[in-house]
Amino acid sequence: ISGDSFWFIETKKKYSFYIWDATGHGIRAGLIVSILSKVFHEQAPKDDIINLTLEVNNTLKENLQSKNFVTWLLFEVDKSFRNAFNVSWMWHEPLMIYRAKTQSVERVIAWGLAGWIRLIKKAEDIKPKTLEILDGDIMLTYTDGVLEAKWDDGKLYGIERLETAFLRSAKSTPDIKEIYNDLIEDLKLYRWGSSFDDDTTILMFRRNHGKDVLSAESEEIKKIQAQEW
């Protein structure tokens, strides 16, 4: 049973997805992930990112009695405005955004408490961040199993090497499958091909204007209809 988890839900108006990492392994980690997944599936189709974060955090706090906790990044993309995404966090590793225009990597620090350390009493206490993502930009997030991969002398892979590998690959190809493979190969090289000591998850998405689709109800279609009678 893995402590890492990710999932994706699409509704008529938005996309919601997450990556999270529960401490520990085995039954205890599996219990945390099971509760998280259940709440996400029930609440994501009807709640916005603020209320969903509130519900997930407080459900965990009310149902679990142990020293375990969870870090997470929760994403929301509004289908009517695809050049940005909202993200709420609970002390997860920094996410990275490759900026195609400047060919550089922006590191976004995910501050905040780890999940269910305390009850959140007011939705106003949750401050999601809105991040712009333009054509060709690539978002990368991951769990600590990536950063804590060890060399044979015990030295950690670390965030600096991950950022360097991500930038090098993203500059050479826009294909996120190829970038993913490059990152995995660099991790394997660093570990001399040995297996990982911890759950290791990588999640990426790329903004691609070429895949935008206009819905029948969109304002753009209405403008064209008015112009063309």
CSV table of C-alpha atoms in Angstrom, one decimal:
chain,number,residue,atom,x,y,z
A,1,ILE,CA,0.0,0.0,0.0
A,2,SER,CA,1.6,3.3,-1.1
A,3,GLY,CA,1.6,6.6,0.8
A,4,ASP,CA,1.7,8.5,-2.5
A,5,SER,CA,-1.5,9.1,-4.4
A,6,PHE,CA,-2.8,11.2,-7.3
A,7,TRP,CA,-6.2,11.4,-9.1
A,8,PHE,CA,-8.1,13.5,-11.6
A,9,ILE,CA,-11.7,14.4,-12.0
A,10,GLU,CA,-13.4,16.3,-14.8
A,11,THR,CA,-16.8,18.1,-14.4
A,12,LYS,CA,-18.6,20.4,-16.9
A,13,LYS,CA,-16.9,23.5,-15.6
A,14,LYS,CA,-13.5,22.4,-14.3
A,15,TYR,CA,-10.7,19.9,-13.8
A,16,SER,CA,-9.7,18.9,-10.3
A,17,PHE,CA,-6.7,16.8,-9.4
A,18,TYR,CA,-4.2,16.3,-6.7
A,19,ILE,CA,-0.8,14.8,-5.6
A,20,TRP,CA,-0.3,13.9,-2.0
A,21,ASP,CA,2.1,12.0,0.2
A,22,ALA,CA,1.1,10.4,3.5
A,23,THR,CA,3.9,9.7,6.0
A,24,GLY,CA,4.8,6.1,6.7
A,25,HIS,CA,3.9,3.0,4.8
A,26,GLY,CA,1.6,0.0,5.1
A,27,ILE,CA,-1.9,0.0,6.7
A,28,ARG,CA,-1.6,3.4,8.4
A,29,ALA,CA,-0.6,5.3,5.2
A,30,GLY,CA,-3.2,3.3,3.2
A,31,LEU,CA,-5.9,4.5,5.7
A,32,ILE,CA,-4.9,8.1,5.3
A,33,VAL,CA,-4.9,7.8,1.5
A,34,SER,CA,-8.3,6.0,1.5
A,35,ILE,CA,-9.9,8.8,3.5
A,36,LEU,CA,-8.4,11.4,1.3
A,37,SER,CA,-9.5,9.7,-1.9
A,38,LYS,CA,-13.1,9.2,-0.6
A,39,VAL,CA,-13.5,12.8,0.4
A,40,PHE,CA,-12.0,14.0,-2.9
A,41,HIS,CA,-14.3,11.9,-5.0
A,42,GLU,CA,-17.4,13.0,-3.1
A,43,GLN,CA,-16.6,16.7,-2.8
A,44,ALA,CA,-14.6,17.7,-5.9
A,45,PRO,CA,-17.5,17.7,-8.3
A,46,LYS,CA,-19.5,20.1,-6.2
A,47,ASP,CA,-17.0,22.2,-4.2
A,48,ASP,CA,-14.5,24.8,-5.3
A,49,ILE,CA,-10.8,24.4,-4.3
A,50,ILE,CA,-11.2,26.3,-1.0
A,51,ASN,CA,-14.1,24.3,0.4
A,52,LEU,CA,-12.6,21.1,-0.9
A,53,THR,CA,-9.4,21.8,0.9
A,54,LEU,CA,-11.4,22.6,4.1
A,55,GLU,CA,-13.4,19.4,3.8
A,56,VAL,CA,-10.3,17.2,3.2
A,57,ASN,CA,-8.3,18.7,6.0
A,58,ASN,CA,-11.0,18.6,8.6
A,59,THR,CA,-12.2,15.1,7.7
A,60,LEU,CA,-8.7,13.8,8.3
A,61,LYS,CA,-8.4,15.7,11.6
A,62,GLU,CA,-11.7,14.3,12.9
A,63,ASN,CA,-11.1,10.7,11.8
A,64,LEU,CA,-7.4,10.0,12.4
A,65,GLN,CA,-5.7,9.7,15.8
A,66,SER,CA,-2.0,9.2,15.2
A,67,LYS,CA,1.3,11.1,14.5
A,68,ASN,CA,1.0,10.5,10.8
A,69,PHE,CA,0.2,13.4,8.5
A,70,VAL,CA,-0.1,14.2,4.8
A,71,THR,CA,1.3,16.8,2.5
A,72,TRP,CA,-0.5,17.7,-0.7
A,73,LEU,CA,-1.0,20.0,-3.7
A,74,LEU,CA,-4.6,20.3,-4.9
A,75,PHE,CA,-5.2,21.8,-8.4
A,76,GLU,CA,-8.2,23.3,-10.0
A,77,VAL,CA,-8.5,24.4,-13.7
A,78,ASP,CA,-11.5,26.5,-14.7
A,79,LYS,CA,-12.5,25.5,-18.3
A,80,SER,CA,-13.5,29.0,-19.1
A,81,PHE,CA,-10.0,30.3,-18.3
A,82,ARG,CA,-7.3,27.8,-19.1
A,83,ASN,CA,-4.3,30.1,-18.9
A,84,ALA,CA,-4.1,29.7,-15.2
A,85,PHE,CA,-4.7,27.2,-12.5
A,86,ASN,CA,-5.5,27.4,-8.8
A,87,VAL,CA,-3.5,25.4,-6.3
A,88,SER,CA,-3.9,24.9,-2.5
A,89,TRP,CA,-1.2,23.2,-0.5
A,90,MET,CA,-0.3,21.6,2.7
A,91,TRP,CA,3.5,21.7,3.1
A,92,HIS,CA,4.3,19.8,0.0
A,93,GLU,CA,7.6,20.0,-1.9
A,94,PRO,CA,8.0,23.1,-4.2
A,95,LEU,CA,6.3,22.8,-7.6
A,96,MET,CA,8.3,23.9,-10.7
A,97,ILE,CA,7.1,25.7,-13.8
A,98,TYR,CA,9.1,25.7,-17.0
A,99,ARG,CA,8.5,29.0,-18.7
A,100,ALA,CA,8.8,28.4,-22.5
A,101,LYS,CA,9.1,32.1,-23.3
A,102,THR,CA,12.2,32.6,-21.1
A,103,GLN,CA,13.4,29.0,-21.1
A,104,SER,CA,13.7,29.1,-17.4
A,105,VAL,CA,12.3,27.3,-14.4
A,106,GLU,CA,10.2,29.1,-11.7
A,107,ARG,CA,10.1,27.4,-8.3
A,108,VAL,CA,6.9,27.9,-6.3
A,109,ILE,CA,7.2,27.3,-2.6
A,110,ALA,CA,4.2,25.5,-1.1
A,111,TRP,CA,4.0,27.0,2.4
A,112,GLY,CA,1.4,26.0,5.0
A,113,LEU,CA,0.7,23.3,7.6
A,114,ALA,CA,0.8,19.7,6.8
A,115,GLY,CA,-2.7,18.2,6.4
A,116,TRP,CA,-4.8,17.7,9.5
A,117,ILE,CA,-2.3,19.1,12.0
A,118,ARG,CA,-5.2,21.3,13.1
A,119,LEU,CA,-8.8,22.0,12.3
A,120,ILE,CA,-9.4,24.8,9.9
A,121,LYS,CA,-12.4,26.7,11.3
A,122,LYS,CA,-13.0,29.2,8.5
A,123,ALA,CA,-12.8,28.8,4.7
A,124,GLU,CA,-11.3,32.4,4.6
A,125,ASP,CA,-8.2,31.0,6.3
A,126,ILE,CA,-7.4,29.0,3.1
A,127,LYS,CA,-5.5,31.1,0.6
A,128,PRO,CA,-5.2,29.2,-2.8
A,129,LYS,CA,-2.6,30.6,-5.2
A,130,THR,CA,-3.5,31.4,-8.8
A,131,LEU,CA,-0.6,30.7,-11.2
A,132,GLU,CA,-0.5,31.8,-14.8
A,133,ILE,CA,0.5,29.1,-17.3
A,134,LEU,CA,1.0,30.1,-21.0
A,135,ASP,CA,1.4,28.2,-24.2
A,136,GLY,CA,4.3,25.7,-23.9
A,137,ASP,CA,4.7,26.2,-20.1
A,138,ILE,CA,5.1,22.9,-18.1
A,139,MET,CA,4.2,22.3,-14.5
A,140,LEU,CA,6.1,19.7,-12.6
A,141,THR,CA,5.4,18.3,-9.1
A,142,TYR,CA,6.6,15.2,-7.3
A,143,THR,CA,6.9,13.6,-3.9
A,144,ASP,CA,9.8,13.5,-1.6
A,145,GLY,CA,10.9,10.1,-2.9
A,146,VAL,CA,12.4,12.0,-5.8
A,147,LEU,CA,14.5,14.5,-3.7
A,148,GLU,CA,15.5,11.9,-1.2
A,149,ALA,CA,16.9,9.3,-3.7
A,150,LYS,CA,20.4,8.5,-2.4
A,151,TRP,CA,23.8,8.1,-4.0
A,152,ASP,CA,25.8,5.2,-2.7
A,153,ASP,CA,27.6,7.5,-0.2
A,154,GLY,CA,24.2,8.6,1.2
A,155,LYS,CA,24.1,12.0,-0.5
A,156,LEU,CA,20.5,13.0,-1.5
A,157,TYR,CA,19.5,13.7,-5.1
A,158,GLY,CA,18.1,17.1,-4.0
A,159,ILE,CA,16.0,19.9,-5.5
A,160,GLU,CA,18.9,21.6,-7.3
A,161,ARG,CA,19.7,18.5,-9.4
A,162,LEU,CA,16.0,17.9,-10.2
A,163,GLU,CA,15.6,21.5,-11.4
A,164,THR,CA,18.7,21.3,-13.6
A,165,ALA,CA,17.5,18.0,-15.1
A,166,PHE,CA,14.0,19.4,-15.7
A,167,LEU,CA,15.3,22.6,-17.3
A,168,ARG,CA,17.7,20.7,-19.6
A,169,SER,CA,15.0,18.3,-20.8
A,170,ALA,CA,12.2,20.9,-21.2
A,171,LYS,CA,14.5,23.1,-23.3
A,172,SER,CA,15.2,20.1,-25.6
A,173,THR,CA,11.6,18.8,-26.1
A,174,PRO,CA,8.0,19.9,-25.4
A,175,ASP,CA,6.9,16.3,-25.0
A,176,ILE,CA,6.2,15.7,-21.3
A,177,LYS,CA,6.5,11.9,-21.7
A,178,GLU,CA,10.0,12.4,-23.0
A,179,ILE,CA,10.7,14.8,-20.1
A,180,TYR,CA,9.4,12.3,-17.6
A,181,ASN,CA,11.6,9.5,-19.1
A,182,ASP,CA,14.6,11.9,-18.9
A,183,LEU,CA,13.9,12.6,-15.2
A,184,ILE,CA,13.5,8.9,-14.4
A,185,GLU,CA,16.7,8.0,-16.2
A,186,ASP,CA,18.6,10.7,-14.3
A,187,LEU,CA,17.3,9.3,-11.0
A,188,LYS,CA,18.3,5.8,-12.0
A,189,LEU,CA,21.7,7.0,-13.0
A,190,TYR,CA,22.1,8.8,-9.7
A,191,ARG,CA,21.1,5.6,-7.8
A,192,TRP,CA,23.3,3.4,-10.0
A,193,GLY,CA,20.1,1.6,-11.1
A,194,SER,CA,19.1,0.4,-7.6
A,195,SER,CA,15.5,0.4,-6.5
A,196,PHE,CA,14.0,3.4,-4.7
A,197,ASP,CA,13.8,3.5,-0.9
A,198,ASP,CA,10.5,5.4,-0.8
A,199,ASP,CA,7.3,5.9,-2.9
A,200,THR,CA,8.3,8.1,-5.8
A,201,THR,CA,5.7,10.0,-7.9
A,202,ILE,CA,6.1,12.6,-10.7
A,203,LEU,CA,3.2,14.5,-12.1
A,204,MET,CA,3.4,17.0,-15.0
A,205,PHE,CA,1.1,18.9,-17.3
A,206,ARG,CA,1.8,21.2,-20.2
A,207,ARG,CA,-0.3,24.2,-21.5
A,208,ASN,CA,-1.0,23.6,-25.2
A,209,HIS,CA,-3.2,26.2,-27.0
A,210,GLY,CA,-3.4,23.9,-30.0
A,211,LYS,CA,-5.7,21.5,-28.1
A,212,ASP,CA,-8.2,24.2,-27.0
A,213,VAL,CA,-11.8,23.4,-28.1
A,214,LEU,CA,-14.6,25.9,-28.3
A,215,SER,CA,-17.8,24.8,-26.8
A,216,ALA,CA,-21.2,25.6,-28.5
A,217,GLU,CA,-22.0,28.0,-25.7
A,218,SER,CA,-18.8,30.0,-25.8
A,219,GLU,CA,-18.7,33.7,-26.3
A,220,GLU,CA,-16.3,33.2,-29.3
A,221,ILE,CA,-18.9,31.1,-31.1
A,222,LYS,CA,-21.6,33.7,-30.4
A,223,LYS,CA,-19.4,36.5,-31.9
A,224,ILE,CA,-18.8,34.4,-35.0
A,225,GLN,CA,-22.5,33.7,-35.4
A,226,ALA,CA,-23.3,37.4,-35.1
A,227,GLN,CA,-20.7,38.3,-37.7
A,228,GLU,CA,-21.7,35.6,-40.2
A,229,TRP,CA,-25.5,35.7,-39.6
